[in-house]
GROMACS .gro file of C-alpha atoms in nm:
model
  467
    1MET     CA    1  -0.779   4.421   1.506
    2ASP     CA    2  -1.046   4.234   1.314
    3PRO     CA    3  -1.241   4.029   1.574
    4SER     CA    4  -1.359   3.776   1.319
    5HIS     CA    5  -1.002   3.721   1.196
    6SER     CA    6  -0.874   3.671   1.550
    7ALA     CA    7  -1.149   3.424   1.630
    8GLU     CA    8  -1.069   3.230   1.316
    9GLU     CA    9  -0.700   3.194   1.403
   10ALA     CA   10  -0.790   3.093   1.757
   11ALA     CA   11  -1.013   2.810   1.639
   12PRO     CA   12  -0.881   2.457   1.708
   13TYR     CA   13  -0.808   2.402   1.342
   14PRO     CA   14  -1.001   2.540   1.046
   15PRO     CA   15  -1.116   2.341   0.746
   16PRO     CA   16  -0.923   2.393   0.418
   17ALA     CA   17  -1.156   2.666   0.293
   18ARG     CA   18  -1.065   2.878   0.601
   19ALA     CA   19  -0.708   2.752   0.654
   20LEU     CA   20  -0.446   2.957   0.830
   21ARG     CA   21  -0.238   3.166   0.591
   22VAL     CA   22   0.004   2.960   0.384
   23GLU     CA   23   0.367   3.060   0.350
   24GLU     CA   24   0.481   3.157   0.003
   25ALA     CA   25   0.577   2.838  -0.177
   26ALA     CA   26   0.939   2.748  -0.252
   27PRO     CA   27   1.020   2.655  -0.612
   28TYR     CA   28   0.965   2.296  -0.712
   29PRO     CA   29   1.282   2.087  -0.761
   30PRO     CA   30   1.414   2.052  -1.117
   31PRO     CA   31   1.225   1.775  -1.302
   32ALA     CA   32   1.529   1.547  -1.322
   33ARG     CA   33   1.585   1.564  -0.947
   34ALA     CA   34   1.215   1.520  -0.872
   35TRP     CA   35   1.184   1.210  -1.090
   36TYR     CA   36   1.505   1.066  -0.948
   37LEU     CA   37   1.344   1.094  -0.604
   38VAL     CA   38   1.035   0.914  -0.737
   39GLY     CA   39   1.254   0.638  -0.876
   40ALA     CA   40   1.441   0.594  -0.547
   41LEU     CA   41   1.121   0.580  -0.342
   42MET     CA   42   0.965   0.339  -0.588
   43PHE     CA   43   1.273   0.117  -0.558
   44PHE     CA   44   1.224   0.101  -0.181
   45TYR     CA   45   0.855   0.026  -0.231
   46VAL     CA   46   0.949  -0.262  -0.462
   47PHE     CA   47   1.159  -0.425  -0.191
   48SER     CA   48   0.894  -0.364   0.074
   49PHE     CA   49   0.639  -0.556  -0.130
   50ILE     CA   50   0.882  -0.836  -0.207
   51ASP     CA   51   0.926  -0.890   0.167
   52ARG     CA   52   0.554  -0.843   0.230
   53GLN     CA   53   0.413  -1.072  -0.042
   54VAL     CA   54   0.655  -1.363  -0.079
   55ILE     CA   55   0.484  -1.545   0.209
   56ALA     CA   56   0.175  -1.603  -0.010
   57PHE     CA   57   0.368  -1.863  -0.213
   58LEU     CA   58   0.495  -2.057   0.088
   59ILE     CA   59   0.164  -2.150   0.251
   60GLY     CA   60   0.184  -2.522   0.175
   61PRO     CA   61   0.525  -2.596   0.330
   62MET     CA   62   0.463  -2.352   0.617
   63LYS     CA   63   0.141  -2.533   0.711
   64ARG     CA   64   0.317  -2.868   0.689
   65ASP     CA   65   0.627  -2.783   0.892
   66MET     CA   66   0.457  -2.565   1.154
   67ALA     CA   67   0.124  -2.750   1.179
   68LEU     CA   68  -0.079  -2.437   1.099
   69THR     CA   69  -0.440  -2.399   0.983
   70ASP     CA   70  -0.553  -2.173   0.698
   71THR     CA   71  -0.690  -1.919   0.944
   72GLN     CA   72  -0.362  -1.914   1.140
   73VAL     CA   73  -0.168  -1.859   0.818
   74GLY     CA   74  -0.406  -1.575   0.731
   75LEU     CA   75  -0.341  -1.413   1.068
   76ILE     CA   76   0.036  -1.441   1.022
   77GLN     CA   77   0.016  -1.298   0.670
   78GLY     CA   78  -0.215  -1.008   0.750
   79PHE     CA   79  -0.275  -0.939   1.118
   80GLY     CA   80   0.082  -1.017   1.221
   81PHE     CA   81   0.214  -0.765   0.970
   82ALA     CA   82  -0.058  -0.508   1.042
   83VAL     CA   83  -0.069  -0.520   1.423
   84LEU     CA   84   0.202  -0.252   1.467
   85TYR     CA   85   0.228  -0.136   1.104
   86THR     CA   86  -0.108   0.036   1.139
   87PHE     CA   87  -0.050   0.199   1.477
   88LEU     CA   88   0.313   0.308   1.430
   89GLY     CA   89   0.221   0.491   1.111
   90LEU     CA   90   0.062   0.766   1.323
   91PRO     CA   91   0.367   0.866   1.534
   92ILE     CA   92   0.598   0.808   1.236
   93GLY     CA   93   0.378   1.034   1.024
   94ARG     CA   94   0.405   1.300   1.294
   95LEU     CA   95   0.784   1.274   1.285
   96ALA     CA   96   0.779   1.299   0.904
   97ASP     CA   97   0.599   1.634   0.932
   98ARG     CA   98   0.875   1.765   1.162
   99ILE     CA   99   1.215   1.607   1.085
  100SER     CA  100   1.411   1.475   0.786
  101ARG     CA  101   1.197   1.237   0.588
  102LYS     CA  102   1.508   1.072   0.439
  103LYS     CA  103   1.624   0.966   0.785
  104ILE     CA  104   1.285   0.813   0.862
  105VAL     CA  105   1.289   0.609   0.541
  106THR     CA  106   1.648   0.494   0.609
  107VAL     CA  107   1.565   0.354   0.952
  108GLY     CA  108   1.248   0.190   0.822
  109VAL     CA  109   1.427   0.009   0.536
  110LEU     CA  110   1.692  -0.130   0.770
  111VAL     CA  111   1.436  -0.258   1.020
  112TRP     CA  112   1.202  -0.428   0.775
  113SER     CA  113   1.486  -0.592   0.577
  114PHE     CA  114   1.640  -0.736   0.894
  115MET     CA  115   1.304  -0.867   1.020
  116ALA     CA  116   1.217  -1.013   0.677
  117THR     CA  117   1.540  -1.211   0.700
  118MET     CA  118   1.440  -1.326   1.050
  119CYS     CA  119   1.123  -1.477   0.898
  120GLY     CA  120   1.358  -1.728   0.737
  121LEU     CA  121   1.494  -1.827   1.079
  122ALA     CA  122   1.155  -1.878   1.246
  123ARG     CA  123   1.113  -2.222   1.407
  124THR     CA  124   0.748  -2.195   1.515
  125GLY     CA  125   0.432  -2.018   1.410
  126THR     CA  126   0.480  -1.776   1.699
  127ASP     CA  127   0.834  -1.693   1.582
  128LEU     CA  128   0.705  -1.626   1.232
  129PHE     CA  129   0.421  -1.411   1.363
  130LEU     CA  130   0.663  -1.195   1.564
  131ALA     CA  131   0.900  -1.160   1.269
  132ARG     CA  132   0.609  -1.045   1.052
  133VAL     CA  133   0.525  -0.789   1.320
  134GLY     CA  134   0.881  -0.659   1.285
  135VAL     CA  135   0.852  -0.634   0.906
  136GLY     CA  136   0.541  -0.422   0.957
  137VAL     CA  137   0.722  -0.197   1.205
  138GLY     CA  138   0.987  -0.111   0.946
  139GLU     CA  139   0.753  -0.068   0.652
  140ALA     CA  140   0.534   0.173   0.851
  141ALA     CA  141   0.805   0.437   0.797
  142LEU     CA  142   0.800   0.444   0.418
  143SER     CA  143   0.472   0.567   0.272
  144PRO     CA  144   0.382   0.859   0.504
  145ALA     CA  145   0.726   1.011   0.442
  146ALA     CA  146   0.715   0.924   0.070
  147TYR     CA  147   0.375   1.086   0.017
  148SER     CA  148   0.499   1.407   0.178
  149LEU     CA  149   0.817   1.409  -0.031
  150LEU     CA  150   0.629   1.356  -0.357
  151THR     CA  151   0.370   1.625  -0.287
  152ASP     CA  152   0.652   1.877  -0.227
  153SER     CA  153   0.825   1.779  -0.553
  154PHE     CA  154   0.558   1.819  -0.821
  155PRO     CA  155   0.289   2.067  -0.925
  156ARG     CA  156  -0.064   1.935  -0.889
  157GLU     CA  157  -0.111   1.866  -1.262
  158LYS     CA  158   0.181   1.618  -1.257
  159LEU     CA  159   0.121   1.462  -0.917
  160GLY     CA  160  -0.090   1.174  -1.051
  161ARG     CA  161   0.198   1.050  -1.263
  162ALA     CA  162   0.441   1.078  -0.973
  163PHE     CA  163   0.215   0.883  -0.738
  164GLY     CA  164   0.147   0.635  -1.018
  165VAL     CA  165   0.517   0.562  -1.066
  166TYR     CA  166   0.575   0.532  -0.690
  167ASN     CA  167   0.284   0.292  -0.651
  168MET     CA  168   0.413   0.081  -0.939
  169GLY     CA  169   0.643  -0.050  -0.668
  170ILE     CA  170   0.346  -0.251  -0.543
  171ALA     CA  171   0.314  -0.438  -0.872
  172ILE     CA  172   0.685  -0.472  -0.945
  173GLY     CA  173   0.762  -0.585  -0.590
  174SER     CA  174   0.476  -0.834  -0.584
  175GLY     CA  175   0.578  -0.962  -0.927
  176ILE     CA  176   0.942  -1.009  -0.825
  177ALA     CA  177   0.825  -1.184  -0.507
  178SER     CA  178   0.618  -1.421  -0.720
  179LEU     CA  179   0.898  -1.493  -0.968
  180THR     CA  180   1.158  -1.536  -0.695
  181ALA     CA  181   0.935  -1.775  -0.506
  182GLY     CA  182   0.856  -1.967  -0.824
  183PHE     CA  183   1.219  -2.024  -0.922
  184VAL     CA  184   1.355  -2.077  -0.571
  185ILE     CA  185   1.080  -2.325  -0.484
  186VAL     CA  186   1.183  -2.537  -0.784
  187ALA     CA  187   1.552  -2.500  -0.701
  188VAL     CA  188   1.514  -2.609  -0.339
  189SER     CA  189   1.238  -2.866  -0.384
  190HIS     CA  190   1.480  -3.159  -0.393
  191VAL     CA  191   1.649  -3.067  -0.063
  192SER     CA  192   1.456  -3.040   0.264
  193HIS     CA  193   1.721  -2.853   0.466
  194TYR     CA  194   2.017  -2.624   0.400
  195THR     CA  195   2.306  -2.531   0.627
  196LEU     CA  196   2.408  -2.166   0.589
  197PRO     CA  197   2.716  -1.993   0.731
  198VAL     CA  198   2.636  -1.818   1.063
  199LEU     CA  199   2.261  -1.874   1.020
  200GLY     CA  200   2.273  -2.251   1.059
  201GLU     CA  201   2.019  -2.503   0.929
  202VAL     CA  202   1.706  -2.377   0.750
  203ARG     CA  203   1.429  -2.542   0.550
  204GLY     CA  204   1.396  -2.484   0.179
  205TRP     CA  205   1.098  -2.247   0.209
  206GLN     CA  206   1.280  -2.048   0.479
  207LEU     CA  207   1.562  -1.987   0.234
  208VAL     CA  208   1.316  -1.787   0.020
  209PHE     CA  209   1.267  -1.538   0.306
  210ILE     CA  210   1.643  -1.503   0.354
  211ILE     CA  211   1.715  -1.454  -0.017
  212THR     CA  212   1.450  -1.182  -0.052
  213GLY     CA  213   1.511  -1.007   0.282
  214LEU     CA  214   1.887  -0.988   0.331
  215PRO     CA  215   1.976  -0.768   0.026
  216GLY     CA  216   1.753  -0.489   0.157
  217VAL     CA  217   1.998  -0.411   0.437
  218ILE     CA  218   2.221  -0.217   0.191
  219LEU     CA  219   1.933  -0.027   0.024
  220PRO     CA  220   1.960   0.290   0.238
  221LEU     CA  221   2.290   0.372   0.062
  222LEU     CA  222   2.076   0.493  -0.228
  223LEU     CA  223   1.939   0.772  -0.009
  224LEU     CA  224   2.286   0.932   0.002
  225THR     CA  225   2.226   1.039  -0.360
  226VAL     CA  226   1.881   1.192  -0.293
  227ARG     CA  227   1.813   1.556  -0.201
  228GLU     CA  228   1.508   1.622   0.014
  229PRO     CA  229   1.277   1.889  -0.140
  230ALA     CA  230   1.181   2.204   0.050
  231ARG     CA  231   0.849   2.186   0.228
  232ARG     CA  232   0.576   2.375   0.044
  233GLY     CA  233   0.249   2.529   0.160
  234LEU     CA  234   0.358   2.575   0.522
  235LEU     CA  235   0.081   2.712   0.742
  236ARG     CA  236   0.138   3.043   0.922
  237ALA     CA  237  -0.032   3.192   1.226
  238GLY     CA  238   0.028   3.541   1.361
  239GLY     CA  239   0.288   3.605   1.091
  240GLN     CA  240   0.498   3.304   1.194
  241THR     CA  241   0.534   2.964   1.030
  242LYS     CA  242   0.378   2.689   1.243
  243ALA     CA  243   0.679   2.459   1.278
  244VAL     CA  244   0.487   2.214   1.495
  245VAL     CA  245   0.115   2.149   1.475
  246PRO     CA  246  -0.017   1.976   1.791
  247PHE     CA  247  -0.174   1.639   1.721
  248SER     CA  248  -0.496   1.766   1.877
  249GLU     CA  249  -0.514   2.018   1.593
  250VAL     CA  250  -0.451   1.745   1.338
  251LEU     CA  251  -0.744   1.550   1.479
  252ALA     CA  252  -0.954   1.868   1.487
  253PHE     CA  253  -0.873   1.925   1.119
  254VAL     CA  254  -0.973   1.570   1.027
  255ASN     CA  255  -1.288   1.597   1.236
  256ALA     CA  256  -1.381   1.926   1.069
  257ASN     CA  257  -1.355   1.747   0.734
  258LYS     CA  258  -1.479   1.405   0.845
  259SER     CA  259  -1.743   1.386   0.573
  260PHE     CA  260  -1.460   1.353   0.322
  261TYR     CA  261  -1.195   1.164   0.518
  262ALA     CA  262  -1.429   0.899   0.658
  263LEU     CA  263  -1.589   0.803   0.327
  264HIS     CA  264  -1.262   0.825   0.135
  265CYS     CA  265  -1.054   0.622   0.381
  266VAL     CA  266  -1.313   0.347   0.426
  267ALA     CA  267  -1.369   0.318   0.049
  268PHE     CA  268  -1.000   0.271  -0.021
  269GLY     CA  269  -0.971   0.049   0.286
  270LEU     CA  270  -1.228  -0.185   0.131
  271LEU     CA  271  -1.032  -0.191  -0.196
  272ALA     CA  272  -0.717  -0.270   0.005
  273MET     CA  273  -0.906  -0.549   0.185
  274VAL     CA  274  -0.980  -0.704  -0.153
  275GLY     CA  275  -0.625  -0.644  -0.277
  276TYR     CA  276  -0.444  -0.795   0.020
  277GLY     CA  277  -0.696  -1.077   0.055
  278VAL     CA  278  -0.661  -1.184  -0.307
  279GLY     CA  279  -0.284  -1.135  -0.297
  280ALA     CA  280  -0.260  -1.362   0.007
  281TRP     CA  281  -0.485  -1.644  -0.116
  282LEU     CA  282  -0.515  -1.643  -0.496
  283PRO     CA  283  -0.200  -1.855  -0.557
  284GLU     CA  284  -0.307  -2.122  -0.307
  285ALA     CA  285  -0.671  -2.108  -0.423
  286LEU     CA  286  -0.567  -2.172  -0.783
  287VAL     CA  287  -0.341  -2.464  -0.690
  288ARG     CA  288  -0.622  -2.626  -0.488
  289ALA     CA  289  -0.880  -2.570  -0.763
  290TYR     CA  290  -0.664  -2.685  -1.056
  291ARG     CA  291  -0.457  -2.954  -0.888
  292PRO     CA  292  -0.628  -3.225  -1.102
  293ASP     CA  293  -0.496  -3.038  -1.408
  294GLY     CA  294  -0.142  -3.059  -1.274
  295LEU     CA  295  -0.108  -2.697  -1.164
  296THR     CA  296   0.178  -2.629  -0.920
  297ILE     CA  297   0.254  -2.330  -0.698
  298SER     CA  298   0.572  -2.269  -0.897
  299GLN     CA  299   0.372  -2.233  -1.222
  300VAL     CA  300   0.127  -1.995  -1.059
  301ALA     CA  301   0.411  -1.789  -0.912
  302LYS     CA  302   0.584  -1.743  -1.248
  303VAL     CA  303   0.272  -1.652  -1.448
  304LEU     CA  304   0.132  -1.431  -1.174
  305GLY     CA  305   0.471  -1.267  -1.129
  306LEU     CA  306   0.500  -1.168  -1.496
  307ALA     CA  307   0.139  -1.047  -1.512
  308THR     CA  308   0.182  -0.842  -1.196
  309MET     CA  309   0.517  -0.690  -1.294
  310PHE     CA  310   0.406  -0.571  -1.636
  311LEU     CA  311   0.026  -0.549  -1.662
  312ASN     CA  312  -0.048  -0.456  -1.301
  313ALA     CA  313   0.228  -0.194  -1.306
  314ALA     CA  314   0.093  -0.055  -1.634
  315GLY     CA  315  -0.254  -0.031  -1.480
  316ILE     CA  316  -0.126   0.163  -1.179
  317PHE     CA  317   0.066   0.407  -1.397
  318SER     CA  318  -0.225   0.444  -1.640
  319ALA     CA  319  -0.465   0.534  -1.359
  320GLY     CA  320  -0.236   0.818  -1.254
  321ARG     CA  321  -0.205   0.944  -1.611
  322VAL     CA  322  -0.581   0.927  -1.670
  323SER     CA  323  -0.639   1.119  -1.347
  324ASP     CA  324  -0.394   1.391  -1.456
  325HIS     CA  325  -0.559   1.405  -1.800
  326LEU     CA  326  -0.908   1.445  -1.655
  327ALA     CA  327  -0.784   1.703  -1.403
  328ALA     CA  328  -0.623   1.905  -1.684
  329LYS     CA  329  -0.963   1.917  -1.853
  330GLY     CA  330  -1.115   2.068  -1.539
  331MET     CA  331  -1.254   1.759  -1.365
  332ARG     CA  332  -1.195   1.837  -0.998
  333ASP     CA  333  -1.294   1.490  -0.879
  334ALA     CA  334  -1.074   1.304  -1.129
  335PRO     CA  335  -0.904   1.076  -0.870
  336ILE     CA  336  -1.241   0.969  -0.730
  337VAL     CA  337  -1.386   0.900  -1.076
  338VAL     CA  338  -1.083   0.691  -1.169
  339ALA     CA  339  -1.098   0.491  -0.845
  340THR     CA  340  -1.470   0.421  -0.893
  341GLY     CA  341  -1.407   0.286  -1.242
  342VAL     CA  342  -1.121   0.072  -1.116
  343ALA     CA  343  -1.338  -0.080  -0.841
  344LEU     CA  344  -1.603  -0.185  -1.094
  345CYS     CA  345  -1.340  -0.329  -1.330
  346ILE     CA  346  -1.197  -0.541  -1.047
  347VAL     CA  347  -1.545  -0.688  -0.984
  348LEU     CA  348  -1.581  -0.782  -1.350
  349THR     CA  349  -1.236  -0.937  -1.390
  350SER     CA  350  -1.105  -1.074  -1.059
  351SER     CA  351  -1.426  -1.241  -0.939
  352VAL     CA  352  -1.430  -1.486  -1.233
  353THR     CA  353  -1.059  -1.563  -1.261
  354PRO     CA  354  -1.052  -1.869  -1.028
  355PHE     CA  355  -1.340  -2.033  -1.221
  356MET     CA  356  -1.192  -2.062  -1.570
  357PRO     CA  357  -1.262  -2.395  -1.746
  358SER     CA  358  -0.897  -2.468  -1.836
  359LEU     CA  359  -0.543  -2.364  -1.757
  360SER     CA  360  -0.506  -2.175  -2.086
  361THR     CA  361  -0.814  -1.962  -2.015
  362LEU     CA  362  -0.694  -1.919  -1.656
  363TRP     CA  363  -0.369  -1.758  -1.776
  364ILE     CA  364  -0.565  -1.521  -2.001
  365ALA     CA  365  -0.799  -1.429  -1.716
  366LEU     CA  366  -0.503  -1.362  -1.485
  367ALA     CA  367  -0.349  -1.129  -1.743
  368ILE     CA  368  -0.673  -0.935  -1.793
  369SER     CA  369  -0.748  -0.904  -1.423
  370ALA     CA  370  -0.393  -0.789  -1.343
  371PHE     CA  371  -0.429  -0.458  -1.530
  372PRO     CA  372  -0.693  -0.286  -1.311
  373PHE     CA  373  -0.626  -0.478  -0.990
  374SER     CA  374  -0.409  -0.229  -0.798
  375ALA     CA  375  -0.474   0.080  -1.010
  376TYR     CA  376  -0.664   0.255  -0.730
  377THR     CA  377  -0.341   0.289  -0.529
  378SER     CA  378  -0.209   0.570  -0.751
  379VAL     CA  379  -0.506   0.801  -0.684
  380GLY     CA  380  -0.618   0.733  -0.326
  381SER     CA  381  -0.314   0.871  -0.145
  382MET     CA  382  -0.274   1.149  -0.401
  383ALA     CA  383  -0.628   1.273  -0.337
  384ILE     CA  384  -0.564   1.287   0.038
  385ASN     CA  385  -0.244   1.488  -0.001
  386GLN     CA  386  -0.394   1.733  -0.247
  387VAL     CA  387  -0.643   1.863   0.009
  388THR     CA  388  -0.422   1.854   0.321
  389PRO     CA  389  -0.183   2.131   0.442
  390ASN     CA  390   0.191   2.056   0.446
  391GLN     CA  391   0.250   2.020   0.822
  392LEU     CA  392  -0.036   1.772   0.837
  393ARG     CA  393   0.023   1.565   0.522
  394ALA     CA  394   0.228   1.280   0.664
  395GLN     CA  395   0.011   1.261   0.975
  396VAL     CA  396  -0.316   1.261   0.780
  397SER     CA  397  -0.159   1.014   0.535
  398ALA     CA  398  -0.078   0.796   0.836
  399ILE     CA  399  -0.443   0.810   0.945
  400TYR     CA  400  -0.543   0.716   0.590
  401LEU     CA  401  -0.293   0.429   0.591
  402PHE     CA  402  -0.417   0.324   0.935
  403VAL     CA  403  -0.767   0.267   0.796
  404ILE     CA  404  -0.629   0.113   0.476
  405ASN     CA  405  -0.419  -0.136   0.666
  406VAL     CA  406  -0.671  -0.224   0.936
  407LEU     CA  407  -0.915  -0.328   0.664
  408GLY     CA  408  -0.657  -0.438   0.408
  409LEU     CA  409  -0.392  -0.623   0.605
  410GLY     CA  410  -0.581  -0.685   0.926
  411VAL     CA  411  -0.903  -0.815   0.769
  412GLY     CA  412  -0.838  -0.917   0.407
  413PRO     CA  413  -0.600  -1.216   0.443
  414ALA     CA  414  -0.794  -1.356   0.741
  415LEU     CA  415  -1.146  -1.291   0.608
  416ILE     CA  416  -1.117  -1.522   0.306
  417PRO     CA  417  -1.021  -1.840   0.499
  418PHE     CA  418  -1.265  -1.745   0.778
  419ILE     CA  419  -1.556  -1.733   0.531
  420ASN     CA  420  -1.443  -2.061   0.380
  421ASP     CA  421  -1.415  -2.232   0.717
  422LYS     CA  422  -1.762  -2.114   0.824
  423LEU     CA  423  -1.957  -2.149   0.498
  424PHE     CA  424  -1.791  -2.394   0.260
  425HIS     CA  425  -1.599  -2.626   0.497
  426ASP     CA  426  -1.370  -2.740   0.215
  427PRO     CA  427  -1.016  -2.612   0.153
  428ALA     CA  428  -1.062  -2.669  -0.222
  429LYS     CA  429  -1.353  -2.421  -0.226
  430ILE     CA  430  -1.161  -2.124  -0.092
  431ARG     CA  431  -1.193  -1.965  -0.436
  432TYR     CA  432  -1.565  -1.913  -0.363
  433SER     CA  433  -1.495  -1.710  -0.049
  434LEU     CA  434  -1.228  -1.520  -0.243
  435ALA     CA  435  -1.481  -1.425  -0.511
  436ALA     CA  436  -1.736  -1.322  -0.248
  437VAL     CA  437  -1.487  -1.083  -0.087
  438VAL     CA  438  -1.398  -0.934  -0.427
  439VAL     CA  439  -1.758  -0.865  -0.526
  440GLY     CA  440  -1.879  -0.742  -0.186
  441GLY     CA  441  -1.576  -0.528  -0.106
  442CYS     CA  442  -1.546  -0.358  -0.445
  443LEU     CA  443  -1.916  -0.282  -0.489
  444LEU     CA  444  -1.937  -0.124  -0.144
  445ALA     CA  445  -1.620   0.076  -0.215
  446ALA     CA  446  -1.765   0.202  -0.544
  447LEU     CA  447  -2.081   0.317  -0.365
  448LEU     CA  448  -1.883   0.510  -0.102
  449LEU     CA  449  -1.664   0.670  -0.370
  450TRP     CA  450  -1.972   0.785  -0.559
  451LEU     CA  451  -2.104   0.945  -0.241
  452VAL     CA  452  -1.773   1.124  -0.170
  453ARG     CA  453  -1.742   1.280  -0.519
  454PRO     CA  454  -1.926   1.609  -0.451
  455ILE     CA  455  -1.753   1.649  -0.114
  456TYR     CA  456  -1.411   1.603  -0.273
  457ARG     CA  457  -1.490   1.864  -0.539
  458GLU     CA  458  -1.552   2.118  -0.261
  459LYS     CA  459  -1.230   2.028  -0.077
  460HIS     CA  460  -1.029   2.040  -0.399
  461ALA     CA  461  -1.158   2.389  -0.485
  462ALA     CA  462  -1.086   2.516  -0.133
  463ALA     CA  463  -0.735   2.366  -0.132
  464ALA     CA  464  -0.655   2.535  -0.465
  465GLU     CA  465  -0.709   2.872  -0.295
  466TRP     CA  466  -0.478   2.818   0.006
  467GLN     CA  467  -0.213   2.633  -0.195
   0.00000   0.00000   0.00000
């Protein structure tokens, strides 16, 4: 027996370059089946972001009817959603590495759709906060399982496109949330209360939550038509496949590669902080800034919805395609290069949008800024999964999402009103704190991404050997 080999297998968990032997890979699913899976997962992601983002267009009536402050609304939008969403991702990710990922997604969709509907029945700020917690509990099940499914369905040179299409759900869902809110707000503006069968009396803005949340209860039926791909790249030890990897070994793996995971996760967490912060407060900031010009929340919702659905979605998909193109030309750090460029583009476009001199130039600025705004989402999770062994992917993805959501959901929506309350002391000036978060968050993210580039190249080369 080779002593060095035995010592290596006995180590807590080796880094990718010295990973335990990987089981011979199963064939990838046929392209049609693989892309059908992408479409189904993207459809779920669309509905998750509808239920997550629609609240941003209801701030005014929520504050009025529940006597809330801007900071309290920010906590309900972000922290309320993130408080369990971030922590439950870890045990759910562990389950996704062990049991049927379809079943995990099914349960998650049912839970978040039901709790999104309950947001429409909330009577107090506390009720709404707890309902948002429930939405986060359900949505925690989707992405860790989805990332694992996608990585098992496509070869590496096509993975950027697959993740790009999946993450288009962010833009399409946010856009539909905006458009739905815009049209429903106009439709219900002349009536203060509605009486619904079984549900009873609800306010007009609460009806928006019910309309967007209730249809999601039937979504899991789509999963009956989806076939789960075989797991690929399964680690083996002592000639046997490791069916279960102890969580201590997962943490040991992450710790052994902390130079990559720490920089990568924090960088994308900062971009998420900007994304969720702007998503939560841009509509209200624009209405407050351009109220003398007659701007209404319904107008903002419709324009922002169209820009997000088409231009933002195109940006997300394009980032994945560009990453695949650069990778095909031999650029090992393609996802990191793309994300760095996106971060700088967001600084140049989103920081100036709320300061346009007229409504016509505002619409143009919104359209331009929409294209790069969420493009980083198609490459961040893909990069993580490319350098992580199969039995660890959903769990490491959950750690990645934990950092993303602590900074993104937990900090972003609350940071903007907090800065405004402490520095500007004027609700109409919240666009200044919004711009400050955009510039500071994106520039720091770009710096961290630049530092992680050479480390990622090493991990990518090592992963190519054991995959």
